[in-house]
N, CA and C atoms as an extended XYZ file, in Angstrom:
588
Properties=species:S:1:pos:R:3:atomname:S:1:resname:S:1:resid:I:1 pbc="F F F"
N       -13.208      -18.512        1.764 N   MET     1
C       -12.513      -17.224        1.846 CA  MET     1
C       -11.801      -16.989        0.517 C   MET     1
N       -11.934      -15.787       -0.032 N   ASN     2
C       -11.267      -15.552       -1.314 CA  ASN     2
C        -9.779      -15.266       -1.098 C   ASN     2
N        -9.029      -15.331       -2.198 N   ASP     3
C        -7.575      -15.210       -2.121 CA  ASP     3
C        -7.123      -13.866       -1.561 C   ASP     3
N        -7.822      -12.789       -1.906 N   GLN     4
C        -7.410      -11.475       -1.438 CA  GLN     4
C        -7.518      -11.362        0.081 C   GLN     4
N        -8.582      -11.882        0.651 N   LEU     5
C        -8.684      -11.839        2.108 CA  LEU     5
C        -7.625      -12.718        2.748 C   LEU     5
N        -7.230      -13.782        2.063 N   THR     6
C        -6.149      -14.620        2.575 CA  THR     6
C        -4.869      -13.807        2.708 C   THR     6
N        -4.563      -12.936        1.737 N   TRP     7
C        -3.374      -12.093        1.845 CA  TRP     7
C        -3.502      -11.116        3.003 C   TRP     7
N        -4.686      -10.573        3.242 N   ILE     8
C        -4.888       -9.696        4.399 CA  ILE     8
C        -4.634      -10.470        5.679 C   ILE     8
N        -5.156      -11.682        5.755 N   ASP     9
C        -4.924      -12.511        6.936 CA  ASP     9
C        -3.431      -12.799        7.127 C   ASP     9
N        -2.718      -13.017        6.032 N   ARG    10
C        -1.269      -13.243        6.126 CA  ARG    10
C        -0.554      -11.996        6.641 C   ARG    10
N        -0.989      -10.820        6.184 N   ILE    11
C        -0.386       -9.569        6.662 CA  ILE    11
C        -0.645       -9.407        8.155 C   ILE    11
N        -1.854       -9.690        8.580 N   ILE    12
C        -2.198       -9.614       10.009 CA  ILE    12
C        -1.339      -10.598       10.801 C   ILE    12
N        -1.198      -11.799       10.284 N   ASP    13
C        -0.423      -12.822       10.975 CA  ASP    13
C         1.056      -12.437       11.089 C   ASP    13
N         1.640      -11.976        9.992 N   VAL    14
C         3.073      -11.676       10.005 CA  VAL    14
C         3.400      -10.435       10.842 C   VAL    14
N         2.459       -9.486       10.935 N   THR    15
C         2.710       -8.276       11.730 CA  THR    15
C         2.251       -8.414       13.176 C   THR    15
N         1.367       -9.381       13.433 N   GLY    16
C         0.814       -9.522       14.778 CA  GLY    16
C        -0.207       -8.449       15.113 C   GLY    16
N        -0.753       -7.791       14.106 N   TRP    17
C        -1.698       -6.685       14.308 CA  TRP    17
C        -3.072       -7.227       14.657 C   TRP    17
N        -3.598       -6.807       15.791 N   HIS    18
C        -4.932       -7.246       16.216 CA  HIS    18
C        -5.643       -6.077       16.883 C   HIS    18
N        -6.172       -5.185       16.072 N   GLN    19
C        -6.922       -4.040       16.582 CA  GLN    19
C        -8.313       -4.041       15.964 C   GLN    19
N        -9.205       -3.313       16.573 N   GLN    20
C       -10.559       -3.177       16.060 CA  GLN    20
C       -10.521       -2.471       14.692 C   GLN    20
N       -11.177       -3.025       13.663 N   PRO    21
C       -11.188       -2.372       12.348 CA  PRO    21
C       -11.879       -1.008       12.397 C   PRO    21
N       -11.460       -0.120       11.503 N   GLU    22
C       -12.101        1.188       11.361 CA  GLU    22
C       -13.376        1.018       10.555 C   GLU    22
N       -14.133        2.107       10.391 N   ASP    23
C       -15.416        1.988        9.696 CA  ASP    23
C       -15.299        1.900        8.183 C   ASP    23
N       -14.184        2.314        7.597 N   GLY    24
C       -13.968        2.166        6.166 CA  GLY    24
C       -14.767        3.110        5.291 C   GLY    24
N       -15.180        4.240        5.832 N   THR    25
C       -15.979        5.177        5.044 CA  THR    25
C       -15.114        6.079        4.189 C   THR    25
N       -15.754        6.741        3.252 N   GLY    26
C       -15.087        7.734        2.431 CA  GLY    26
C       -14.690        7.267        1.048 C   GLY    26
N       -14.690        5.961        0.806 N   TRP    27
C       -14.249        5.469       -0.493 CA  TRP    27
C       -15.234        5.812       -1.615 C   TRP    27
N       -16.508        5.927       -1.294 N   GLU    28
C       -17.500        6.249       -2.330 CA  GLU    28
C       -17.182        7.596       -2.973 C   GLU    28
N       -16.828        8.578       -2.164 N   ARG    29
C       -16.481        9.908       -2.668 CA  ARG    29
C       -15.234        9.844       -3.546 C   ARG    29
N       -14.239        9.105       -3.106 N   VAL    30
C       -12.995        8.963       -3.868 CA  VAL    30
C       -13.284        8.315       -5.214 C   VAL    30
N       -14.024        7.221       -5.194 N   GLU    31
C       -14.320        6.489       -6.423 CA  GLU    31
C       -15.176        7.314       -7.385 C   GLU    31
N       -16.104        8.090       -6.850 N   ALA    32
C       -16.930        8.950       -7.701 CA  ALA    32
C       -16.074       10.012       -8.388 C   ALA    32
N       -15.143       10.586       -7.665 N   GLU    33
C       -14.280       11.631       -8.228 CA  GLU    33
C       -13.319       11.073       -9.281 C   GLU    33
N       -12.716        9.924       -8.971 N   ILE    34
C       -11.766        9.314       -9.901 CA  ILE    34
C       -12.499        8.710      -11.096 C   ILE    34
N       -13.703        8.240      -10.859 N   GLY    35
C       -14.501        7.688      -11.945 CA  GLY    35
C       -14.366        6.194      -12.132 C   GLY    35
N       -13.877        5.512      -11.103 N   VAL    36
C       -13.719        4.060      -11.184 CA  VAL    36
C       -13.675        3.494       -9.760 C   VAL    36
N       -14.175        2.267       -9.589 N   ALA    37
C       -14.079        1.593       -8.291 CA  ALA    37
C       -12.631        1.179       -8.051 C   ALA    37
N       -12.224        1.145       -6.787 N   LEU    38
C       -10.862        0.750       -6.410 CA  LEU    38
C       -10.866       -0.692       -5.909 C   LEU    38
N        -9.714       -1.352       -5.900 N   PRO    39
C        -9.657       -2.753       -5.456 CA  PRO    39
C       -10.180       -2.939       -4.033 C   PRO    39
N       -11.042       -3.920       -3.877 N   SER    40
C       -11.681       -4.158       -2.575 CA  SER    40
C       -10.686       -4.628       -1.523 C   SER    40
N        -9.638       -5.362       -1.922 N   ASP    41
C        -8.677       -5.820       -0.917 CA  ASP    41
C        -7.935       -4.646       -0.295 C   ASP    41
N        -7.646       -3.629       -1.093 N   PHE    42
C        -6.975       -2.439       -0.573 CA  PHE    42
C        -7.877       -1.700        0.413 C   PHE    42
N        -9.143       -1.515        0.045 N   LYS    43
C       -10.071       -0.808        0.944 CA  LYS    43
C       -10.258       -1.583        2.241 C   LYS    43
N       -10.308       -2.907        2.150 N   GLU    44
C       -10.440       -3.725        3.361 CA  GLU    44
C        -9.178       -3.648        4.214 C   GLU    44
N        -8.009       -3.635        3.595 N   LEU    45
C        -6.765       -3.512        4.350 CA  LEU    45
C        -6.724       -2.180        5.100 C   LEU    45
N        -7.149       -1.104        4.434 N   CYS    46
C        -7.205        0.213        5.097 CA  CYS    46
C        -8.180        0.191        6.267 C   CYS    46
N        -9.252       -0.564        6.134 N   ARG    47
C       -10.235       -0.666        7.218 CA  ARG    47
C        -9.657       -1.445        8.404 C   ARG    47
N        -8.863       -2.461        8.112 N   ARG    48
C        -8.330       -3.327        9.159 CA  ARG    48
C        -7.127       -2.730        9.878 C   ARG    48
N        -6.398       -1.827        9.199 N   PHE    49
C        -5.208       -1.210        9.783 CA  PHE    49
C        -5.425        0.296        9.865 C   PHE    49
N        -5.352        0.834       11.079 N   MET    50
C        -5.466        2.287       11.242 CA  MET    50
C        -4.310        2.962       10.510 C   MET    50
N        -4.391        4.259       10.254 N   PRO    51
C        -3.270        4.933        9.591 CA  PRO    51
C        -1.947        4.682       10.320 C   PRO    51
N        -0.935        4.436        9.542 N   GLY    52
C         0.386        4.123       10.060 CA  GLY    52
C         1.241        3.596        8.932 C   GLY    52
N         2.174        2.701        9.261 N   SER    53
C         3.058        2.169        8.226 CA  SER    53
C         3.484        0.746        8.547 C   SER    53
N         3.609       -0.047        7.491 N   PHE    54
C         4.104       -1.412        7.616 CA  PHE    54
C         5.620       -1.364        7.740 C   PHE    54
N         6.119       -1.977        8.804 N   TYR    55
C         7.555       -2.040        9.071 CA  TYR    55
C         8.146       -0.639        9.221 C   TYR    55
N         7.306        0.329        9.634 N   ALA    56
C         7.704        1.743        9.753 CA  ALA    56
C         8.282        2.230        8.430 C   ALA    56
N         7.736        1.726        7.325 N   TYR    57
C         8.326        1.946        6.013 CA  TYR    57
C         7.278        2.257        4.939 C   TYR    57
N         6.300        1.384        4.765 N   LEU    58
C         5.338        1.502        3.668 CA  LEU    58
C         4.026        2.087        4.176 C   LEU    58
N         3.594        3.192        3.570 N   HIS    59
C         2.371        3.898        3.959 CA  HIS    59
C         1.308        3.715        2.891 C   HIS    59
N         0.059        3.598        3.315 N   LEU    60
C        -1.072        3.521        2.392 CA  LEU    60
C        -1.746        4.881        2.313 C   LEU    60
N        -2.177        5.261        1.120 N   LEU    61
C        -2.982        6.472        0.973 CA  LEU    61
C        -4.415        6.116        1.352 C   LEU    61
N        -5.080        7.018        2.024 N   ARG    62
C        -6.399        6.746        2.598 CA  ARG    62
C        -7.510        7.500        1.882 C   ARG    62
N        -8.747        7.181        2.260 N   SER    63
C        -9.912        7.827        1.646 CA  SER    63
C       -10.118        9.243        2.161 C   SER    63
N        -9.641        9.515        3.361 N   THR    64
C        -9.780       10.853        3.941 CA  THR    64
C        -8.472       11.226        4.622 C   THR    64
N        -8.325       12.486        4.930 N   ALA    65
C        -7.113       12.957        5.612 CA  ALA    65
C        -7.384       13.226        7.085 C   ALA    65
N        -8.438       12.628        7.628 N   GLU    66
C        -8.820       12.940        9.014 CA  GLU    66
C        -7.775       12.533       10.039 C   GLU    66
N        -6.915       11.601        9.696 N   HIS    67
C        -5.873       11.176       10.632 CA  HIS    67
C        -4.509       11.729       10.239 C   HIS    67
N        -4.485       12.777        9.441 N   ALA    68
C        -3.234       13.364        8.923 CA  ALA    68
C        -2.492       12.371        8.048 C   ALA    68
N        -3.223       11.421        7.470 N   SER    69
C        -2.626       10.472        6.538 CA  SER    69
C        -2.647       11.065        5.150 C   SER    69
N        -1.863       10.478        4.273 N   GLY    70
C        -1.951       10.897        2.883 CA  GLY    70
C        -3.315       10.541        2.334 C   GLY    70
N        -3.922       11.441        1.631 N   GLU    71
C        -5.237       11.193        1.067 CA  GLU    71
C        -5.083       10.795       -0.393 C   GLU    71
N        -5.676        9.679       -0.763 N   LEU    72
C        -5.545        9.156       -2.105 CA  LEU    72
C        -6.068       10.138       -3.147 C   LEU    72
N        -7.211       10.726       -2.910 N   LEU    73
C        -7.801       11.651       -3.871 CA  LEU    73
C        -6.924       12.890       -4.068 C   LEU    73
N        -6.372       13.394       -2.989 N   GLN    74
C        -5.483       14.555       -3.071 CA  GLN    74
C        -4.221       14.211       -3.872 C   GLN    74
N        -3.663       13.036       -3.655 N   MET    75
C        -2.473       12.608       -4.397 CA  MET    75
C        -2.812       12.416       -5.868 C   MET    75
N        -3.974       11.844       -6.157 N   TRP    76
C        -4.386       11.634       -7.542 CA  TRP    76
C        -4.497       12.973       -8.266 C   TRP    76
N        -5.093       13.962       -7.609 N   ALA    77
C        -5.227       15.288       -8.219 CA  ALA    77
C        -3.847       15.901       -8.473 C   ALA    77
N        -2.930       15.748       -7.520 N   HIS    78
C        -1.570       16.269       -7.682 CA  HIS    78
C        -0.862       15.581       -8.854 C   HIS    78
N        -1.004       14.270       -8.946 N   CYS    79
C        -0.337       13.516      -10.007 CA  CYS    79
C        -0.861       13.876      -11.394 C   CYS    79
N        -2.081       14.375      -11.472 N   ARG    80
C        -2.659       14.733      -12.767 CA  ARG    80
C        -2.142       16.073      -13.284 C   ARG    80
N        -1.382       16.785      -12.461 N   SER    81
C        -0.859       18.073      -12.911 CA  SER    81
C         0.131       17.862      -14.060 C   SER    81
N         0.226       18.840      -14.913 N   GLU    82
C         1.087       18.741      -16.084 CA  GLU    82
C         2.550       18.525      -15.695 C   GLU    82
N         2.981       19.163      -14.607 N   SER    83
C         4.375       19.043      -14.186 CA  SER    83
C         4.720       17.627      -13.722 C   SER    83
N         3.730       16.867      -13.307 N   PHE    84
C         3.965       15.522      -12.791 CA  PHE    84
C         3.859       14.468      -13.893 C   PHE    84
N         3.235       14.811      -15.009 N   ALA    85
C         2.919       13.835      -16.059 CA  ALA    85
C         4.142       13.060      -16.542 C   ALA    85
N         5.268       13.723      -16.750 N   ARG    86
C         6.433       13.010      -17.287 CA  ARG    86
C         7.035       12.044      -16.269 C   ARG    86
N         6.780       12.268      -14.983 N   VAL    87
C         7.273       11.353      -13.951 CA  VAL    87
C         6.649        9.972      -14.121 C   VAL    87
N         5.441        9.935      -14.639 N   CYS    88
C         4.707        8.673      -14.768 CA  CYS    88
C         4.773        8.075      -16.166 C   CYS    88
N         5.627        8.617      -17.019 N   ALA    89
C         5.789        8.061      -18.362 CA  ALA    89
C         6.408        6.667      -18.235 C   ALA    89
N         6.011        5.727      -18.993 N   PRO    90
C         5.142        5.814      -20.158 CA  PRO    90
C         3.664        5.574      -19.859 C   PRO    90
N         3.305        5.404      -18.598 N   TYR    91
C         1.943        4.998      -18.256 CA  TYR    91
C         0.938        6.141      -18.275 C   TYR    91
N         1.303        7.272      -17.726 N   GLY    92
C         0.353        8.367      -17.551 CA  GLY    92
C        -0.521        8.127      -16.336 C   GLY    92
N        -1.246        9.154      -15.930 N   ILE    93
C        -2.133        9.073      -14.768 CA  ILE    93
C        -3.552        8.773      -15.240 C   ILE    93
N        -4.226        7.937      -14.490 N   TYR    94
C        -5.603        7.576      -14.833 CA  TYR    94
C        -6.511        8.797      -14.702 C   TYR    94
N        -7.431        8.907      -15.612 N   GLY    95
C        -8.452        9.943      -15.556 CA  GLY    95
C        -9.763        9.387      -16.057 C   GLY    95
N       -10.890        9.972      -15.640 N   PRO    96
C       -12.189        9.474      -16.070 CA  PRO    96
C       -12.353        9.453      -17.594 C   PRO    96
N       -11.580       10.279      -18.284 N   ASP    97
C       -11.665       10.355      -19.736 CA  ASP    97
C       -10.643        9.454      -20.433 C   ASP    97
N        -9.865        8.675      -19.668 N   LYS    98
C        -8.837        7.808      -20.237 CA  LYS    98
C        -9.212        6.348      -20.051 C   LYS    98
N        -8.663        5.512      -20.889 N   GLY    99
C        -8.911        4.076      -20.754 CA  GLY    99
C        -8.080        3.430      -19.676 C   GLY    99
N        -6.826        3.898      -19.516 N   SER   100
C        -5.960        3.312      -18.494 CA  SER   100
C        -4.958        4.358      -18.017 C   SER   100
N        -4.352        4.081      -16.863 N   GLY   101
C        -3.348        4.968      -16.289 CA  GLY   101
C        -3.101        4.612      -14.839 C   GLY   101
N        -2.172        5.308      -14.234 N   LEU   102
C        -1.759        5.019      -12.860 CA  LEU   102
C        -2.612        5.755      -11.832 C   LEU   102
N        -2.886        5.068      -10.734 N   ILE   103
C        -3.489        5.662       -9.536 CA  ILE   103
C        -2.573        5.274       -8.376 C   ILE   103
N        -1.989        6.253       -7.714 N   GLN   104
C        -1.083        5.949       -6.601 CA  GLN   104
C        -1.869        5.530       -5.372 C   GLN   104
N        -1.418        4.441       -4.726 N   TRP   105
C        -2.065        3.959       -3.505 CA  TRP   105
C        -1.118        3.938       -2.300 C   TRP   105
N         0.177        4.140       -2.517 N   GLY   106
C         1.095        4.105       -1.382 CA  GLY   106
C         2.458        4.669       -1.731 C   GLY   106
N         3.271        4.834       -0.684 N   ASP   107
C         4.646        5.285       -0.845 CA  ASP   107
C         5.460        4.731        0.316 C   ASP   107
N         6.768        4.986        0.271 N   ASP   108
C         7.601        4.471        1.352 CA  ASP   108
C         8.622        5.507        1.804 C   ASP   108
N         9.432        5.120        2.759 N   GLN   109
C        10.389        6.026        3.400 CA  GLN   109
C        11.560        6.415        2.505 C   GLN   109
N        11.767        5.726        1.390 N   VAL   110
C        12.917        6.021        0.532 CA  VAL   110
C        12.475        6.446       -0.867 C   VAL   110
N        11.357        7.154       -0.941 N   ALA   111
C        10.835        7.735       -2.181 CA  ALA   111
C        10.273        6.711       -3.151 C   ALA   111
N        10.005        5.497       -2.686 N   GLY   112
C         9.315        4.521       -3.522 CA  GLY   112
C         7.849        4.905       -3.647 C   GLY   112
N         7.288        4.633       -4.820 N   ARG   113
C         5.874        4.946       -5.059 CA  ARG   113
C         5.191        3.712       -5.634 C   ARG   113
N         3.945        3.506       -5.202 N   TYR   114
C         3.195        2.312       -5.568 CA  TYR   114
C         1.868        2.720       -6.196 C   TYR   114
N         1.563        2.111       -7.333 N   TYR   115
C         0.382        2.478       -8.112 CA  TYR   115
C        -0.379        1.228       -8.540 C   TYR   115
N        -1.625        1.449       -8.934 N   TRP   116
C        -2.350        0.473       -9.735 CA  TRP   116
C        -2.269        0.950      -11.170 C   TRP   116
N        -2.163        0.029      -12.100 N   LEU   117
C        -2.346        0.354      -13.505 CA  LEU   117
C        -3.828        0.105      -13.773 C   LEU   117
N        -4.600        1.164      -13.554 N   ALA   118
C        -6.060        1.070      -13.622 CA  ALA   118
C        -6.519        1.084      -15.069 C   ALA   118
N        -7.517        0.276      -15.332 N   GLU   119
C        -8.143        0.254      -16.640 CA  GLU   119
C        -9.630        0.059      -16.455 C   GLU   119
N       -10.399        0.968      -17.020 N   ARG   120
C       -11.845        0.961      -16.840 CA  ARG   120
C       -12.473       -0.371      -17.252 C   ARG   120
N       -11.944       -1.026      -18.283 N   SER   121
C       -12.543       -2.258      -18.797 CA  SER   121
C       -12.117       -3.506      -18.023 C   SER   121
N       -11.277       -3.344      -16.997 N   VAL   122
C       -10.794       -4.478      -16.194 CA  VAL   122
C       -11.296       -4.303      -14.761 C   VAL   122
N       -11.775       -5.399      -14.159 N   GLU   123
C       -12.193       -5.351      -12.756 CA  GLU   123
C       -11.010       -4.885      -11.899 C   GLU   123
N       -11.251       -4.020      -10.907 N   PRO   124
C       -10.147       -3.489      -10.089 CA  PRO   124
C        -9.271       -4.574       -9.457 C   PRO   124
N        -9.854       -5.720       -9.111 N   GLU   125
C        -9.057       -6.792       -8.509 CA  GLU   125
C        -8.053       -7.370       -9.501 C   GLU   125
N        -8.225       -7.096      -10.778 N   GLY   126
C        -7.302       -7.578      -11.793 CA  GLY   126
C        -6.239       -6.575      -12.198 C   GLY   126
N        -6.269       -5.372      -11.603 N   TRP   127
C        -5.266       -4.364      -11.944 CA  TRP   127
C        -3.895       -4.785      -11.419 C   TRP   127
N        -2.858       -4.661      -12.229 N   PRO   128
C        -1.517       -4.944      -11.712 CA  PRO   128
C        -1.004       -3.794      -10.841 C   PRO   128
N        -0.041       -4.113      -10.014 N   VAL   129
C         0.681       -3.106       -9.241 CA  VAL   129
C         1.879       -2.677      -10.087 C   VAL   129
N         2.080       -1.374      -10.191 N   VAL   130
C         3.248       -0.821      -10.870 CA  VAL   130
C         4.001       -0.013       -9.821 C   VAL   130
N         5.282       -0.306       -9.666 N   ALA   131
C         6.046        0.307       -8.581 CA  ALA   131
C         7.385        0.823       -9.073 C   ALA   131
N         7.854        1.826       -8.365 N   GLN   132
C         9.142        2.435       -8.650 CA  GLN   132
C         9.838        2.627       -7.307 C   GLN   132
N        11.069        2.137       -7.180 N   SER   133
C        11.743        2.194       -5.880 CA  SER   133
C        12.288        3.567       -5.551 C   SER   133
N        12.296        4.481       -6.480 N   GLY   134
C        12.727        5.857       -6.235 CA  GLY   134
C        12.592        6.653       -7.516 C   GLY   134
N        12.585        7.957       -7.412 N   GLY   135
C        12.454        8.794       -8.589 CA  GLY   135
C        13.515        8.478       -9.626 C   GLY   135
N        13.100        8.242      -10.854 N   GLY   136
C        14.027        7.951      -11.927 CA  GLY   136
C        14.436        6.493      -12.043 C   GLY   136
N        14.071        5.674      -11.062 N   GLU   137
C        14.380        4.241      -11.128 CA  GLU   137
C        13.444        3.568      -12.132 C   GLU   137
N        13.807        2.379      -12.616 N   PRO   138
C        12.927        1.684      -13.564 CA  PRO   138
C        11.596        1.289      -12.916 C   PRO   138
N        10.575        1.215      -13.761 N   TRP   139
C         9.262        0.743      -13.317 CA  TRP   139
C         9.278       -0.781      -13.237 C   TRP   139
N         8.513       -1.310      -12.291 N   HIS   140
C         8.336       -2.754      -12.150 CA  HIS   140
C         6.841       -3.031      -12.126 C   HIS   140
N         6.422       -4.012      -12.897 N   ARG   141
C         5.006       -4.394      -12.942 CA  ARG   141
C         4.846       -5.751      -12.268 C   ARG   141
N         3.809       -5.851      -11.422 N   PHE   142
C         3.522       -7.092      -10.706 CA  PHE   142
C         2.067       -7.461      -10.941 C   PHE   142
N         1.842       -8.593      -11.554 N   ASP   143
C         0.479       -9.055      -11.791 CA  ASP   143
C         0.014       -9.829      -10.562 C   ASP   143
N        -0.300       -9.067       -9.526 N   MET   144
C        -0.756       -9.617       -8.247 CA  MET   144
C        -1.622       -8.573       -7.564 C   MET   144
N        -2.349       -8.998       -6.561 N   SER   145
C        -3.190       -8.063       -5.813 CA  SER   145
C        -2.337       -7.117       -4.980 C   SER   145
N        -2.931       -6.023       -4.582 N   THR   146
C        -2.244       -5.044       -3.736 CA  THR   146
C        -1.799       -5.689       -2.432 C   THR   146
N        -2.671       -6.484       -1.836 N   THR   147
C        -2.337       -7.089       -0.546 CA  THR   147
C        -1.236       -8.135       -0.678 C   THR   147
N        -1.195       -8.867       -1.787 N   GLU   148
C        -0.077       -9.794       -1.980 CA  GLU   148
C         1.219       -9.005       -2.123 C   GLU   148
N         1.198       -7.910       -2.867 N   PHE   149
C         2.389       -7.077       -3.030 CA  PHE   149
C         2.883       -6.585       -1.665 C   PHE   149
N         1.982       -6.048       -0.841 N   ILE   150
C         2.368       -5.539        0.482 CA  ILE   150
C         2.952       -6.661        1.339 C   ILE   150
N         2.298       -7.818        1.314 N   TYR   151
C         2.813       -8.954        2.071 CA  TYR   151
C         4.245       -9.282        1.645 C   TYR   151
N         4.479       -9.319        0.354 N   ARG   152
C         5.811       -9.675       -0.146 CA  ARG   152
C         6.853       -8.604        0.221 C   ARG   152
N         6.470       -7.340        0.225 N   VAL   153
C         7.394       -6.279        0.633 CA  VAL   153
C         7.843       -6.486        2.075 C   VAL   153
N         6.925       -6.831        2.965 N   ILE   154
C         7.269       -6.907        4.388 CA  ILE   154
C         7.678       -8.295        4.870 C   ILE   154
N         7.405       -9.360        4.054 N   ALA   155
C         7.650      -10.706        4.570 CA  ALA   155
C         8.480      -11.615        3.665 C   ALA   155
N         8.750      -11.192        2.447 N   ASP   156
C         9.462      -12.058        1.503 CA  ASP   156
C        10.832      -11.460        1.183 C   ASP   156
N        11.909      -11.981        1.792 N   PRO   157
C        13.240      -11.421        1.565 CA  PRO   157
C        13.718      -11.536        0.115 C   PRO   157
N        13.086      -12.379       -0.682 N   GLU   158
C        13.477      -12.560       -2.080 CA  GLU   158
C        12.761      -11.590       -3.023 C   GLU   158
N        11.879      -10.748       -2.519 N   PHE   159
C        11.058       -9.865       -3.356 CA  PHE   159
C        11.824       -8.589       -3.690 C   PHE   159
N        12.863       -8.730       -4.453 N   LYS   160
C        13.754       -7.628       -4.797 CA  LYS   160
C        13.187       -6.822       -5.964 C   LYS   160
N        13.356       -5.524       -6.049 N   PRO   161
C        14.110       -4.643       -5.157 CA  PRO   161
C        13.254       -3.999       -4.074 C   PRO   161
N        12.061       -4.520       -3.806 N   PHE   162
C        11.138       -3.820       -2.913 CA  PHE   162
C        11.079       -4.366       -1.491 C   PHE   162
N        11.661       -5.501       -1.233 N   THR   163
C        11.535       -6.104        0.089 CA  THR   163
C        12.255       -5.305        1.182 C   THR   163
N        11.660       -5.309        2.356 N   VAL   164
C        12.321       -4.844        3.569 CA  VAL   164
C        12.364       -5.978        4.588 C   VAL   164
N        11.967       -7.178        4.129 N   ALA   165
C        11.916       -8.337        5.018 CA  ALA   165
C        13.317       -8.784        5.400 C   ALA   165
N        13.436       -9.211        6.634 N   ASP   166
C        14.681       -9.747        7.169 CA  ASP   166
C        14.309      -11.091        7.790 C   ASP   166
N        14.900      -12.188        7.309 N   PRO   167
C        14.520      -13.502        7.835 CA  PRO   167
C        14.719      -13.644        9.343 C   PRO   167
N        15.568      -12.808        9.927 N   LEU   168
C        15.822      -12.897       11.366 CA  LEU   168
C        14.956      -11.946       12.178 C   LEU   168
N        14.082      -11.197       11.508 N   ARG   169
C        13.236      -10.204       12.173 CA  ARG   169
C        11.770      -10.450       11.849 C   ARG   169
N        10.910       -9.954       12.707 N   ARG   170
C         9.473      -10.052       12.474 CA  ARG   170
C         8.962       -8.715       11.961 C   ARG   170
N         8.088       -8.755       10.946 N   ALA   171
C         7.458       -7.537       10.445 CA  ALA   171
C         6.504       -7.000       11.514 C   ALA   171
N         6.177       -5.716       11.419 N   PHE   172
C         5.266       -5.106       12.383 CA  PHE   172
C         4.523       -3.967       11.706 C   PHE   172
N         3.535       -3.442       12.402 N   TYR   173
C         2.788       -2.285       11.925 CA  TYR   173
C         2.920       -1.192       12.965 C   TYR   173
N         3.296        0.006       12.521 N   LEU   174
C         3.502        1.126       13.432 CA  LEU   174
C         2.397        2.156       13.215 C   LEU   174
N         1.463        2.303       14.161 N   PRO   175
C         0.405        3.303       14.009 CA  PRO   175
C         0.975        4.714       13.918 C   PRO   175
N         0.298        5.567       13.149 N   ARG   176
C         0.701        6.969       12.999 CA  ARG   176
C         0.780        7.611       14.381 C   ARG   176
N         1.811        8.399       14.574 N   GLY   177
C         2.002        9.083       15.855 CA  GLY   177
C         2.945        8.347       16.780 C   GLY   177
N         3.131        7.048       16.577 N   GLN   178
C         4.107        6.306       17.371 CA  GLN   178
C         5.456        6.372       16.665 C   GLN   178
N         6.506        6.406       17.433 N   THR   179
C         7.850        6.469       16.869 CA  THR   179
C         8.726        5.378       17.465 C   THR   179
N         9.819        5.143       16.800 N   ILE   180
C        10.848        4.234       17.298 CA  ILE   180
C        12.059        5.104       17.568 C   ILE   180
N        12.422        5.234       18.822 N   SER   181
C        13.476        6.186       19.169 CA  SER   181
C        14.789        5.539       19.594 C   SER   181
N        14.844        4.212       19.571 N   SER   182
C        16.106        3.576       19.964 CA  SER   182
C        16.244        2.212       19.302 C   SER   182
N        17.467        1.735       19.273 N   ALA   183
C        17.739        0.402       18.725 CA  ALA   183
C        17.030       -0.665       19.555 C   ALA   183
N        16.887       -0.424       20.855 N   GLU   184
C        16.211       -1.388       21.725 CA  GLU   184
C        14.727       -1.498       21.353 C   GLU   184
N        14.092       -0.363       21.056 N   GLU   185
C        12.688       -0.396       20.640 CA  GLU   185
C        12.536       -1.132       19.313 C   GLU   185
N        13.453       -0.865       18.371 N   TRP   186
C        13.427       -1.569       17.086 CA  TRP   186
C        13.586       -3.078       17.316 C   TRP   186
N        14.546       -3.453       18.150 N   ASP   187
C        14.765       -4.878       18.429 CA  ASP   187
C        13.520       -5.515       19.045 C   ASP   187
N        12.855       -4.804       19.938 N   ALA   188
C        11.649       -5.353       20.566 CA  ALA   188
C        10.535       -5.538       19.544 C   ALA   188
N        10.342       -4.552       18.657 N   LEU   189
C         9.285       -4.638       17.642 CA  LEU   189
C         9.563       -5.734       16.626 C   LEU   189
N        10.816       -5.959       16.266 N   THR   190
C        11.156       -6.931       15.228 CA  THR   190
C        11.580       -8.283       15.793 C   THR   190
N        11.497       -8.445       17.100 N   ASN   191
C        11.853       -9.715       17.729 CA  ASN   191
C        10.928      -10.813       17.212 C   ASN   191
N        11.472      -11.854       16.604 N   PRO   192
C        10.608      -12.914       16.064 CA  PRO   192
C         9.820      -13.651       17.125 C   PRO   192
N        10.208      -13.533       18.383 N   ASN   193
C         9.505      -14.222       19.477 CA  ASN   193
C         8.575      -13.310       20.260 C   ASN   193
N         8.395      -12.065       19.797 N   ARG   194
C         7.530      -11.126       20.538 CA  ARG   194
C         6.084      -11.586       20.489 C   ARG   194
N         5.363      -11.213       21.529 N   ASP   195
C         3.922      -11.475       21.536 CA  ASP   195
C         3.263      -10.493       20.581 C   ASP   195
N         2.143      -10.892       20.038 N   SER   196
C         1.406      -10.013       19.109 CA  SER   196
C         0.938       -8.760       19.780 C   SER   196
């Protein structure tokens, strides 16, 4: 088993998520439009987890908007607008005519944004994650896979400033459309002794 799938397995283990994988279609269209292949661990994670959010916090952009999820291609097109360009300085947004730049793959509940620093001459699995915890905050670069980054956000309390992990709580995955409406529901979802 390669290292990237190991991180997916760790995410599944820490969240207790055990649902039938989705079909994983639509990435070919996205990759053709952007002009570069995307990291396989990210596409596999999207296939294994239906639209929703990790810890009711971190959302992944998807290949299609069929589930009312954020669509990666739509976000990429928005980020390429001139008005958005300075937000991504000094990196810039990736384009088929550029050697390198950012491609957003996720966001969170407190305006954090997560990108790959894509480079055509580097295999997608080698792209670093570049993240910002909120608009105007400093950029952070992580030379790790997308799935390792996600795992550390939800399970590693030392992964500052991006962690939401609590050593006394269990991480979970909240499918789109489900809500947490009380402290009791939150306690049940994050109970370290809950069944998967």
